[in-house]
RNA sequence: GGGUGCUUAGCUCAGUGGUAGAGCGCCUCGUUUACACCGAGGAUGUCGGGGGUUCGAAACCCUCAGCGCCCACCA
């Protein structure tokens, strides 16, 4: 093992480039898979390890990877499994986009050919990753990807579907579902995003004269499918019309007026048009009053089969045309435009979702959700931070049935076959449909198969060794935005399939990445940043550190280029510190000298290192990434670079630093290990250069050493820091250049003699040429230490006086607050002893300070 | 409408009962044998308003105001 020389300049791209590029090539590093999500959806490449737990947002991935690296350094077994992104519209969209660039659509290829294209795309994306994952001998089983997706079927999916079906928890029904006319598929409630859009609210008079009612609508085109008008049963204005029929304009159909509790008599005219086939509420009303459902929109969102001249028009064109036509008939009573109201949009493509009557498969969630809620209520599963648990409960306790069929091709096919006589057959694994049966053409919702991920990837339904070992897993870490999509569903199925054992013990939630002002990133606002671009400039480690440093549990974080630049600077700082250390002979060879034999600075930095290790370890174990990063940052920059290295320069320069070389080597070695999960590329480079070891990835996680505690030493160093800072202040006030050497003396208690040389070096204070003849022109007092300096010229009395006056004011104020407390009888009677003692000490200290400053002021010549 | 969170230095955020913190930004100085992606020094907050509990509140309770997020079938 030997050290490698470090180049004098740290360039992130040169270190991260090659590995990083592999991951980019492998498709694991992409700014945006779906093209509709904000640009922060990226995957930071984990270098030279090991694999990906799943592909999520940058934060998901970063934080997961940090924990995983820490755990494996602690000796935990890690098993790498394929991601879950196999049945998604996102994946389908990527390939559809490729096709579009060739001027093709998926329908040109046909189902089989299309699925082959998706597989090709995915296969292209995995070779380089596998190679990286195996480098350190991790257990890798990528073949499970096939396992879950082969032939568009999987034993896990077949098994769970059949079990749920047999338990009466899966059913098929004709319902109003959310339909995306662009994706041409059904969507679950959760895949619909409600935005406030500017629409129109038009009031239309149905019927004529006495026999007329005015209704309001934001979707005028749906009137073609109206089969009733509903009013509140107690509404006297319309009592005489209940049971009558009214003529539907443009269509010429007579429709009944029905009384229904659902109608709010306060809203609008108190009368509602009822379109059972195109509105969920109306559908319910239709059921109650046995109304006909007339479908007037086709899958593309065009008016069809309405028997009117509007057939063939797109829904939005039809809306205009119908309003025009009604206006021509004088039936538009009022128009409100713009009318701001919530409109559902397809989460993937932003198309306005159309409620549509159609036959779909559903999961009956109530019983499953109850179990999932109880698992958290009973403490079987913990949500971190706890404050987000109410969100979970709110959702779990009010979940509607879940529409699971999708009219897509990429995904698990619904394992249901229909017989020639219309009979329905649900097949389990290893079962075949009889001759003449046809499989349901639809595939399952992404989240249906994703929900199985914690156990299907481990070989379930077989009782494999992996399943026994890794189910349940200890922690799931993800963003709170994914709680409902994925986490809840893993809970539902996990508890159902695994006899009440939840898939994980802890759900650790982080926030979302926001722009520099804390606002949601969005393309339209133009505040989305491109992480790939920033990574080219600052390096992947800088982004990772920034993300980790901002990751307070459950809270969103603002991300701006400045923060990333700051992280890059930190990386550079560490680079230079390590380089400097190695230039001065820092080594990991040989035993660490006995703690008691070391000099005060060495003991101090070891003691601080010990504290840092303890704290960082604890913080990472409790998912406090931001605070862990903060500890590391300040230890590395403040303690190590600004103080230890500066104070050690004297002994390095004079060649008396034999033990310090070993200590410094040790401290850096440990620090780099501690930082490795958070800045993997940089620490790998520095650690291998410093230690000559194979890789920090497989180094052991630092452990605190009980002997390395020196609380007395830490206190002394604080005093040393005070003295140095005070002298620097003085020099600064007196406009003495940093490089200017001045003669001076320390008059201090015996114990400070040990620091004399180091302090002189740092402060550039020389021994007076002839001690007896030394006449100081300025004297500073810091606690028990006097510093006498010869400025060989006039001291700037004004600057000195103003500084002392300022210090005096501060001391007097401090004294006053302490004094007030101590003269408060209630405080003395009720405050705990240690607090009283502390205040007493403070008072004594400020008293002495005031005396000292006054004495110094008195000594100043009057100006 | 239901749920939930936030309001602390110019900006973004930590801080859960004992003298207000960090990063960035700002001001002054600086080619000192790692680093200007740097070093040294400095300035900056009646901790959203008002009440209460307490010897003591940024923190706990009540209330008001503003902002945000999630969920929700108001035409």
PDB file of N, CA and C (backbone and C1' of nucleotides) in Angstrom, chain A residues 216 264 267 272 281 394 516 558 568-569 572-573 576 579-580 634 637 646 728-729 764 814 824 826-827 830 832 842, chain B residues 2-4 12-14 18-19 22-24 31-35 37-42 55 69-71 73 75:
ATOM      1  N   UNK A 216     -76.819  25.458 -14.931  1.00  0.00           N
ATOM      2  CA  UNK A 216     -75.491  25.997 -15.242  1.00  0.00           C
ATOM      3  C   UNK A 216     -74.512  24.856 -15.456  1.00  0.00           C
ATOM      4  N   UNK A 264     -77.519  21.046  -4.303  1.00  0.00           N
ATOM      5  CA  UNK A 264     -77.412  22.150  -3.358  1.00  0.00           C
ATOM      6  C   UNK A 264     -78.286  23.299  -3.855  1.00  0.00           C
ATOM      7  N   UNK A 267     -76.675  26.720  -4.649  1.00  0.00           N
ATOM      8  CA  UNK A 267     -75.740  26.951  -5.749  1.00  0.00           C
ATOM      9  C   UNK A 267     -76.486  27.260  -7.034  1.00  0.00           C
ATOM     10  N   UNK A 272     -79.815  21.172 -11.531  1.00  0.00           N
ATOM     11  CA  UNK A 272     -78.620  20.580 -12.121  1.00  0.00           C
ATOM     12  C   UNK A 272     -78.996  19.721 -13.311  1.00  0.00           C
ATOM     13  N   UNK A 281     -70.971  12.334 -10.242  1.00  0.00           N
ATOM     14  CA  UNK A 281     -72.147  12.651  -9.429  1.00  0.00           C
ATOM     15  C   UNK A 281     -73.423  12.284 -10.149  1.00  0.00           C
ATOM     16  N   UNK A 394     -55.140  10.090   6.863  1.00  0.00           N
ATOM     17  CA  UNK A 394     -56.216  10.744   6.145  1.00  0.00           C
ATOM     18  C   UNK A 394     -56.484  10.021   4.840  1.00  0.00           C
ATOM     19  N   UNK A 516     -34.818  28.265  -5.772  1.00  0.00           N
ATOM     20  CA  UNK A 516     -34.049  28.957  -4.744  1.00  0.00           C
ATOM     21  C   UNK A 516     -34.913  29.787  -3.804  1.00  0.00           C
ATOM     22  N   UNK A 558     -34.846  24.190  -0.758  1.00  0.00           N
ATOM     23  CA  UNK A 558     -34.582  25.078  -1.872  1.00  0.00           C
ATOM     24  C   UNK A 558     -33.236  24.724  -2.477  1.00  0.00           C
ATOM     25  N   UNK A 568     -19.318  22.492  -4.027  1.00  0.00           N
ATOM     26  CA  UNK A 568     -18.131  22.255  -4.841  1.00  0.00           C
ATOM     27  C   UNK A 568     -16.907  22.855  -4.135  1.00  0.00           C
ATOM     28  N   UNK A 569     -17.063  24.045  -3.594  1.00  0.00           N
ATOM     29  CA  UNK A 569     -15.960  24.682  -2.879  1.00  0.00           C
ATOM     30  C   UNK A 569     -15.502  23.837  -1.694  1.00  0.00           C
ATOM     31  N   UNK A 572     -13.404  21.072  -2.957  1.00  0.00           N
ATOM     32  CA  UNK A 572     -12.076  21.570  -3.301  1.00  0.00           C
ATOM     33  C   UNK A 572     -11.241  21.780  -2.042  1.00  0.00           C
ATOM     34  N   UNK A 573     -11.890  22.299  -1.016  1.00  0.00           N
ATOM     35  CA  UNK A 573     -11.201  22.543   0.247  1.00  0.00           C
ATOM     36  C   UNK A 573     -10.626  21.235   0.793  1.00  0.00           C
ATOM     37  N   UNK A 576      -7.669  20.044  -1.239  1.00  0.00           N
ATOM     38  CA  UNK A 576      -6.425  20.749  -0.950  1.00  0.00           C
ATOM     39  C   UNK A 576      -5.878  20.413   0.426  1.00  0.00           C
ATOM     40  N   UNK A 579      -4.235  17.092   0.080  1.00  0.00           N
ATOM     41  CA  UNK A 579      -2.989  17.246  -0.673  1.00  0.00           C
ATOM     42  C   UNK A 579      -1.903  17.842   0.237  1.00  0.00           C
ATOM     43  N   UNK A 580      -2.259  18.872   0.968  1.00  0.00           N
ATOM     44  CA  UNK A 580      -1.343  19.515   1.895  1.00  0.00           C
ATOM     45  C   UNK A 580      -0.859  18.534   2.957  1.00  0.00           C
ATOM     46  N   UNK A 634     -18.473  21.302   9.264  1.00  0.00           N
ATOM     47  CA  UNK A 634     -17.780  22.150  10.225  1.00  0.00           C
ATOM     48  C   UNK A 634     -16.562  21.481  10.848  1.00  0.00           C
ATOM     49  N   UNK A 637     -13.990  21.705   7.806  1.00  0.00           N
ATOM     50  CA  UNK A 637     -13.526  23.038   7.413  1.00  0.00           C
ATOM     51  C   UNK A 637     -12.976  23.818   8.605  1.00  0.00           C
ATOM     52  N   UNK A 646      -3.607  24.737  10.640  1.00  0.00           N
ATOM     53  CA  UNK A 646      -2.881  25.990  10.855  1.00  0.00           C
ATOM     54  C   UNK A 646      -1.969  25.882  12.074  1.00  0.00           C
ATOM     55  N   UNK A 728      -5.618  38.699  16.215  1.00  0.00           N
ATOM     56  CA  UNK A 728      -5.925  38.984  14.813  1.00  0.00           C
ATOM     57  C   UNK A 728      -6.820  40.218  14.697  1.00  0.00           C
ATOM     58  N   UNK A 729      -7.772  40.313  15.589  1.00  0.00           N
ATOM     59  CA  UNK A 729      -8.657  41.485  15.602  1.00  0.00           C
ATOM     60  C   UNK A 729      -7.833  42.751  15.783  1.00  0.00           C
ATOM     61  N   UNK A 764       2.260  35.255  13.395  1.00  0.00           N
ATOM     62  CA  UNK A 764       3.440  35.974  12.916  1.00  0.00           C
ATOM     63  C   UNK A 764       3.991  36.936  13.964  1.00  0.00           C
ATOM     64  N   UNK A 814     -23.976  42.086  29.081  1.00  0.00           N
ATOM     65  CA  UNK A 814     -23.992  40.712  29.559  1.00  0.00           C
ATOM     66  C   UNK A 814     -24.063  40.666  31.083  1.00  0.00           C
ATOM     67  N   UNK A 824     -33.110  38.342  41.225  1.00  0.00           N
ATOM     68  CA  UNK A 824     -34.528  37.970  41.202  1.00  0.00           C
ATOM     69  C   UNK A 824     -34.753  36.812  42.191  1.00  0.00           C
ATOM     70  N   UNK A 826     -37.316  35.006  42.885  1.00  0.00           N
ATOM     71  CA  UNK A 826     -37.995  33.852  42.312  1.00  0.00           C
ATOM     72  C   UNK A 826     -37.044  32.971  41.527  1.00  0.00           C
ATOM     73  N   UNK A 827     -36.170  33.647  40.794  1.00  0.00           N
ATOM     74  CA  UNK A 827     -35.194  32.884  40.010  1.00  0.00           C
ATOM     75  C   UNK A 827     -34.307  32.081  40.937  1.00  0.00           C
ATOM     76  N   UNK A 830     -36.318  29.162  42.449  1.00  0.00           N
ATOM     77  CA  UNK A 830     -36.913  28.112  41.621  1.00  0.00           C
ATOM     78  C   UNK A 830     -36.017  27.553  40.518  1.00  0.00           C
ATOM     79  N   UNK A 832     -33.023  25.738  38.623  1.00  0.00           N
ATOM     80  CA  UNK A 832     -32.142  24.634  39.018  1.00  0.00           C
ATOM     81  C   UNK A 832     -30.729  25.142  39.355  1.00  0.00           C
ATOM     82  N   UNK A 842     -20.991  33.516  34.926  1.00  0.00           N
ATOM     83  CA  UNK A 842     -21.059  34.506  33.868  1.00  0.00           C
ATOM     84  C   UNK A 842     -20.863  35.913  34.440  1.00  0.00           C
TER      85      UNK A 842
ATOM     86  P     G B   2     -63.989  22.556   7.271  1.00  0.00           P
ATOM     87  O5'   G B   2     -63.270  21.158   6.979  1.00  0.00           O
ATOM     88  C5'   G B   2     -63.755  19.971   7.587  1.00  0.00           C
ATOM     89  C4'   G B   2     -62.899  18.814   7.174  1.00  0.00           C
ATOM     90  C3'   G B   2     -61.463  18.852   7.668  1.00  0.00           C
ATOM     91  O3'   G B   2     -61.340  18.397   9.009  1.00  0.00           O
ATOM     92  C1'   G B   2     -61.457  18.336   5.376  1.00  0.00           C
ATOM     93  P     G B   3     -60.242  19.059   9.957  1.00  0.00           P
ATOM     94  O5'   G B   3     -58.879  18.489   9.355  1.00  0.00           O
ATOM     95  C5'   G B   3     -58.592  17.108   9.470  1.00  0.00           C
ATOM     96  C4'   G B   3     -57.365  16.774   8.676  1.00  0.00           C
ATOM     97  C3'   G B   3     -56.091  17.495   9.079  1.00  0.00           C
ATOM     98  O3'   G B   3     -55.505  16.946  10.241  1.00  0.00           O
ATOM     99  C1'   G B   3     -56.274  17.532   6.740  1.00  0.00           C
ATOM    100  P     U B   4     -54.804  17.891  11.315  1.00  0.00           P
ATOM    101  O5'   U B   4     -53.486  18.304  10.525  1.00  0.00           O
ATOM    102  C5'   U B   4     -52.547  17.305  10.127  1.00  0.00           C
ATOM    103  C4'   U B   4     -51.547  17.888   9.168  1.00  0.00           C
ATOM    104  C3'   U B   4     -50.761  19.087   9.683  1.00  0.00           C
ATOM    105  O3'   U B   4     -49.698  18.696  10.531  1.00  0.00           O
ATOM    106  C1'   U B   4     -51.527  19.558   7.502  1.00  0.00           C
ATOM    107  P     U B  12     -36.483  33.474   0.803  1.00  0.00           P
ATOM    108  O5'   U B  12     -35.557  32.196   0.999  1.00  0.00           O
ATOM    109  C5'   U B  12     -35.359  31.292  -0.080  1.00  0.00           C
ATOM    110  C4'   U B  12     -34.489  30.151   0.365  1.00  0.00           C
ATOM    111  C3'   U B  12     -35.018  29.356   1.548  1.00  0.00           C
ATOM    112  O3'   U B  12     -35.996  28.420   1.132  1.00  0.00           O
ATOM    113  C1'   U B  12     -32.716  29.813   1.864  1.00  0.00           C
ATOM    114  P     C B  13     -37.017  27.846   2.183  1.00  0.00           P
ATOM    115  O5'   C B  13     -36.028  27.014   3.111  1.00  0.00           O
ATOM    116  C5'   C B  13     -36.257  26.901   4.486  1.00  0.00           C
ATOM    117  C4'   C B  13     -34.983  26.430   5.124  1.00  0.00           C
ATOM    118  C3'   C B  13     -35.105  25.984   6.570  1.00  0.00           C
ATOM    119  O3'   C B  13     -35.538  24.638   6.618  1.00  0.00           O
ATOM    120  C1'   C B  13     -33.216  27.392   6.322  1.00  0.00           C
ATOM    121  P     A B  14     -36.136  24.064   7.943  1.00  0.00           P
ATOM    122  O5'   A B  14     -34.788  23.712   8.707  1.00  0.00           O
ATOM    123  C5'   A B  14     -34.628  24.139  10.032  1.00  0.00           C
ATOM    124  C4'   A B  14     -33.297  23.679  10.526  1.00  0.00           C
ATOM    125  C3'   A B  14     -33.261  23.460  12.030  1.00  0.00           C
ATOM    126  O3'   A B  14     -33.645  22.158  12.367  1.00  0.00           O
ATOM    127  C1'   A B  14     -31.507  24.905  11.410  1.00  0.00           C
ATOM    128  P     G B  18     -33.470  25.892  26.593  1.00  0.00           P
ATOM    129  O5'   G B  18     -32.371  26.298  27.673  1.00  0.00           O
ATOM    130  C5'   G B  18     -31.389  27.163  27.238  1.00  0.00           C
ATOM    131  C4'   G B  18     -31.495  28.471  27.976  1.00  0.00           C
ATOM    132  C3'   G B  18     -30.125  28.847  28.562  1.00  0.00           C
ATOM    133  O3'   G B  18     -29.781  30.117  28.024  1.00  0.00           O
ATOM    134  C1'   G B  18     -31.864  28.821  30.256  1.00  0.00           C
ATOM    135  P     U B  19     -28.495  30.514  27.453  1.00  0.00           P
ATOM    136  O5'   U B  19     -29.173  31.767  26.780  1.00  0.00           O
ATOM    137  C5'   U B  19     -29.780  32.789  27.559  1.00  0.00           C
ATOM    138  C4'   U B  19     -29.187  34.129  27.201  1.00  0.00           C
ATOM    139  C3'   U B  19     -28.902  34.286  25.720  1.00  0.00           C
ATOM    140  O3'   U B  19     -29.921  35.119  25.195  1.00  0.00           O
ATOM    141  C1'   U B  19     -27.167  35.199  27.116  1.00  0.00           C
ATOM    142  P     A B  22     -23.254  31.412  13.057  1.00  0.00           P
ATOM    143  O5'   A B  22     -23.596  30.308  11.957  1.00  0.00           O
ATOM    144  C5'   A B  22     -23.169  28.969  12.153  1.00  0.00           C
ATOM    145  C4'   A B  22     -23.615  28.126  10.987  1.00  0.00           C
ATOM    146  C3'   A B  22     -23.317  28.726   9.624  1.00  0.00           C
ATOM    147  O3'   A B  22     -21.987  28.419   9.239  1.00  0.00           O
ATOM    148  C1'   A B  22     -25.566  28.006   9.680  1.00  0.00           C
ATOM    149  P     G B  23     -21.233  29.372   8.228  1.00  0.00           P
ATOM    150  O5'   G B  23     -21.946  29.040   6.849  1.00  0.00           O
ATOM    151  C5'   G B  23     -21.720  27.787   6.196  1.00  0.00           C
ATOM    152  C4'   G B  23     -22.577  27.722   4.965  1.00  0.00           C
ATOM    153  C3'   G B  23     -22.449  28.908   4.024  1.00  0.00           C
ATOM    154  O3'   G B  23     -21.340  28.755   3.167  1.00  0.00           O
ATOM    155  C1'   G B  23     -24.733  28.492   4.422  1.00  0.00           C
ATOM    156  P     C B  24     -20.453  29.997   2.779  1.00  0.00           P
ATOM    157  O5'   C B  24     -21.426  30.797   1.794  1.00  0.00           O
ATOM    158  C5'   C B  24     -21.787  30.242   0.532  1.00  0.00           C
ATOM    159  C4'   C B  24     -22.964  30.995  -0.050  1.00  0.00           C
ATOM    160  C3'   C B  24     -22.773  32.495  -0.227  1.00  0.00           C
ATOM    161  O3'   C B  24     -22.047  32.805  -1.396  1.00  0.00           O
ATOM    162  C1'   C B  24     -24.867  32.097   0.773  1.00  0.00           C
ATOM    163  P     U B  31      -1.124  41.699  -0.243  1.00  0.00           P
ATOM    164  O5'   U B  31      -0.737  40.175  -0.564  1.00  0.00           O
ATOM    165  C5'   U B  31      -1.680  39.304  -1.112  1.00  0.00           C
ATOM    166  C4'   U B  31      -1.044  37.963  -1.374  1.00  0.00           C
ATOM    167  C3'   U B  31       0.468  37.874  -1.187  1.00  0.00           C
ATOM    168  O3'   U B  31       0.783  37.526   0.160  1.00  0.00           O
ATOM    169  C1'   U B  31      -0.109  37.044  -3.321  1.00  0.00           C
ATOM    170  P     U B  32       2.254  37.300   0.700  1.00  0.00           P
ATOM    171  O5'   U B  32       2.155  36.129   1.775  1.00  0.00           O
ATOM    172  C5'   U B  32       3.300  35.838   2.567  1.00  0.00           C
ATOM    173  C4'   U B  32       2.966  34.737   3.552  1.00  0.00           C
ATOM    174  C3'   U B  32       2.442  33.459   2.939  1.00  0.00           C
ATOM    175  O3'   U B  32       3.540  32.605   2.670  1.00  0.00           O
ATOM    176  C1'   U B  32       1.154  34.085   4.848  1.00  0.00           C
ATOM    177  P     U B  33       3.769  31.988   1.287  1.00  0.00           P
ATOM    178  O5'   U B  33       3.233  30.507   1.529  1.00  0.00           O
ATOM    179  C5'   U B  33       3.049  29.642   0.414  1.00  0.00           C
ATOM    180  C4'   U B  33       3.759  28.346   0.656  1.00  0.00           C
ATOM    181  C3'   U B  33       3.228  27.512   1.802  1.00  0.00           C
ATOM    182  O3'   U B  33       2.053  26.819   1.432  1.00  0.00           O
ATOM    183  C1'   U B  33       5.539  27.538   1.940  1.00  0.00           C
ATOM    184  P     A B  34       1.285  25.982   2.465  1.00  0.00           P
ATOM    185  O5'   A B  34       0.187  25.317   1.532  1.00  0.00           O
ATOM    186  C5'   A B  34       0.565  24.384   0.533  1.00  0.00           C
ATOM    187  C4'   A B  34      -0.681  23.894  -0.150  1.00  0.00           C
ATOM    188  C3'   A B  34      -1.620  25.019  -0.584  1.00  0.00           C
ATOM    189  O3'   A B  34      -1.295  25.453  -1.883  1.00  0.00           O
ATOM    190  C1'   A B  34      -2.821  23.434   0.705  1.00  0.00           C
ATOM    191  P     C B  35      -1.559  26.969  -2.291  1.00  0.00           P
ATOM    192  O5'   C B  35      -3.143  27.035  -2.412  1.00  0.00           O
ATOM    193  C5'   C B  35      -3.821  26.295  -3.435  1.00  0.00           C
ATOM    194  C4'   C B  35      -5.287  26.221  -3.106  1.00  0.00           C
ATOM    195  C3'   C B  35      -5.985  27.567  -2.972  1.00  0.00           C
ATOM    196  O3'   C B  35      -6.418  28.023  -4.234  1.00  0.00           O
ATOM    197  C1'   C B  35      -6.575  26.162  -1.152  1.00  0.00           C
ATOM    198  P     C B  37     -11.622  31.398  -7.350  1.00  0.00           P
ATOM    199  O5'   C B  37     -12.406  30.508  -6.272  1.00  0.00           O
ATOM    200  C5'   C B  37     -13.732  30.803  -5.745  1.00  0.00           C
ATOM    201  C4'   C B  37     -14.048  29.640  -4.842  1.00  0.00           C
ATOM    202  C3'   C B  37     -12.795  29.246  -4.076  1.00  0.00           C
ATOM    203  O3'   C B  37     -12.727  29.650  -2.718  1.00  0.00           O
ATOM    204  C1'   C B  37     -13.625  27.412  -5.437  1.00  0.00           C
ATOM    205  P     C B  38     -13.601  29.403  -1.570  1.00  0.00           P
ATOM    206  O5'   C B  38     -12.522  29.220  -0.435  1.00  0.00           O
ATOM    207  C5'   C B  38     -11.403  28.364  -0.608  1.00  0.00           C
ATOM    208  C4'   C B  38     -10.135  29.031  -0.129  1.00  0.00           C
ATOM    209  C3'   C B  38     -10.249  29.862   1.131  1.00  0.00           C
ATOM    210  O3'   C B  38     -10.347  29.057   2.288  1.00  0.00           O
ATOM    211  C1'   C B  38      -8.921  31.008  -0.413  1.00  0.00           C
ATOM    212  P     G B  39     -11.100  29.572   3.557  1.00  0.00           P
ATOM    213  O5'   G B  39     -10.035  30.577   4.152  1.00  0.00           O
ATOM    214  C5'   G B  39      -8.767  30.105   4.562  1.00  0.00           C
ATOM    215  C4'   G B  39      -7.905  31.242   5.019  1.00  0.00           C
ATOM    216  C3'   G B  39      -8.545  32.175   6.022  1.00  0.00           C
ATOM    217  O3'   G B  39      -8.532  31.627   7.323  1.00  0.00           O
ATOM    218  C1'   G B  39      -7.487  33.447   4.365  1.00  0.00           C
ATOM    219  P     A B  40      -9.669  31.982   8.333  1.00  0.00           P
ATOM    220  O5'   A B  40      -9.283  33.465   8.748  1.00  0.00           O
ATOM    221  C5'   A B  40      -8.063  33.707   9.441  1.00  0.00           C
ATOM    222  C4'   A B  40      -7.909  35.177   9.672  1.00  0.00           C
ATOM    223  C3'   A B  40      -9.128  35.868  10.269  1.00  0.00           C
ATOM    224  O3'   A B  40      -9.229  35.657  11.663  1.00  0.00           O
ATOM    225  C1'   A B  40      -8.314  37.149   8.470  1.00  0.00           C
ATOM    226  P     G B  41     -10.638  35.568  12.329  1.00  0.00           P
ATOM    227  O5'   G B  41     -11.128  37.077  12.221  1.00  0.00           O
ATOM    228  C5'   G B  41     -10.508  38.069  13.037  1.00  0.00           C
ATOM    229  C4'   G B  41     -10.928  39.431  12.600  1.00  0.00           C
ATOM    230  C3'   G B  41     -12.416  39.744  12.721  1.00  0.00           C
ATOM    231  O3'   G B  41     -12.809  40.020  14.042  1.00  0.00           O
ATOM    232  C1'   G B  41     -11.629  40.513  10.641  1.00  0.00           C
ATOM    233  P     G B  42     -14.283  39.691  14.504  1.00  0.00           P
ATOM    234  O5'   G B  42     -15.158  40.752  13.693  1.00  0.00           O
ATOM    235  C5'   G B  42     -14.979  42.142  13.945  1.00  0.00           C
ATOM    236  C4'   G B  42     -15.763  42.958  12.962  1.00  0.00           C
ATOM    237  C3'   G B  42     -17.274  42.792  13.006  1.00  0.00           C
ATOM    238  O3'   G B  42     -17.822  43.524  14.075  1.00  0.00           O
ATOM    239  C1'   G B  42     -16.550  42.815  10.763  1.00  0.00           C
ATOM    240  P     C B  55     -43.036  30.538  38.596  1.00  0.00           P
ATOM    241  O5'   C B  55     -41.795  31.472  38.202  1.00  0.00           O
ATOM    242  C5'   C B  55     -41.601  32.698  38.880  1.00  0.00           C
ATOM    243  C4'   C B  55     -40.276  33.292  38.485  1.00  0.00           C
ATOM    244  C3'   C B  55     -40.037  33.384  36.985  1.00  0.00           C
ATOM    245  O3'   C B  55     -40.605  34.559  36.456  1.00  0.00           O
ATOM    246  C1'   C B  55     -38.145  32.419  38.010  1.00  0.00           C
ATOM    247  P     C B  69     -48.906  25.692  -3.073  1.00  0.00           P
ATOM    248  O5'   C B  69     -48.879  24.239  -2.436  1.00  0.00           O
ATOM    249  C5'   C B  69     -47.656  23.518  -2.372  1.00  0.00           C
ATOM    250  C4'   C B  69     -47.799  22.357  -1.411  1.00  0.00           C
ATOM    251  C3'   C B  69     -48.945  21.410  -1.717  1.00  0.00           C
ATOM    252  O3'   C B  69     -48.619  20.497  -2.745  1.00  0.00           O
ATOM    253  C1'   C B  69     -48.947  21.916   0.587  1.00  0.00           C
ATOM    254  P     C B  70     -49.780  19.968  -3.686  1.00  0.00           P
ATOM    255  O5'   C B  70     -50.485  18.882  -2.763  1.00  0.00           O
ATOM    256  C5'   C B  70     -49.766  17.743  -2.335  1.00  0.00           C
ATOM    257  C4'   C B  70     -50.575  16.968  -1.328  1.00  0.00           C
ATOM    258  C3'   C B  70     -51.959  16.557  -1.783  1.00  0.00           C
ATOM    259  O3'   C B  70     -51.928  15.401  -2.594  1.00  0.00           O
ATOM    260  C1'   C B  70     -52.122  17.488   0.373  1.00  0.00           C
ATOM    261  P     C B  71     -53.000  15.240  -3.745  1.00  0.00           P
ATOM    262  O5'   C B  71     -54.344  14.984  -2.912  1.00  0.00           O
ATOM    263  C5'   C B  71     -54.527  13.775  -2.209  1.00  0.00           C
ATOM    264  C4'   C B  71     -55.727  13.864  -1.311  1.00  0.00           C
ATOM    265  C3'   C B  71     -57.066  14.076  -1.978  1.00  0.00           C
ATOM    266  O3'   C B  71     -57.573  12.893  -2.566  1.00  0.00           O
ATOM    267  C1'   C B  71     -56.922  15.499  -0.130  1.00  0.00           C
ATOM    268  P     C B  73     -63.232  13.423  -5.472  1.00  0.00           P
ATOM    269  O5'   C B  73     -64.133  14.619  -5.970  1.00  0.00           O
ATOM    270  C5'   C B  73     -64.110  15.000  -7.338  1.00  0.00           C
ATOM    271  C4'   C B  73     -65.489  15.383  -7.771  1.00  0.00           C
ATOM    272  C3'   C B  73     -66.208  16.310  -6.804  1.00  0.00           C
ATOM    273  O3'   C B  73     -65.893  17.654  -7.100  1.00  0.00           O
ATOM    274  C1'   C B  73     -67.626  14.498  -7.314  1.00  0.00           C
ATOM    275  P     A B  75     -67.706  22.899  -9.840  1.00  0.00           P
ATOM    276  O5'   A B  75     -68.550  22.999 -11.197  1.00  0.00           O
ATOM    277  C5'   A B  75     -69.943  23.200 -11.162  1.00  0.00           C
ATOM    278  C4'   A B  75     -70.593  21.964 -11.697  1.00  0.00           C
ATOM    279  C3'   A B  75     -71.240  22.174 -13.059  1.00  0.00           C
ATOM    280  O3'   A B  75     -71.059  21.030 -13.857  1.00  0.00           O
ATOM    281  C1'   A B  75     -72.898  21.718 -11.377  1.00  0.00           C
TER     282        A B  75
END
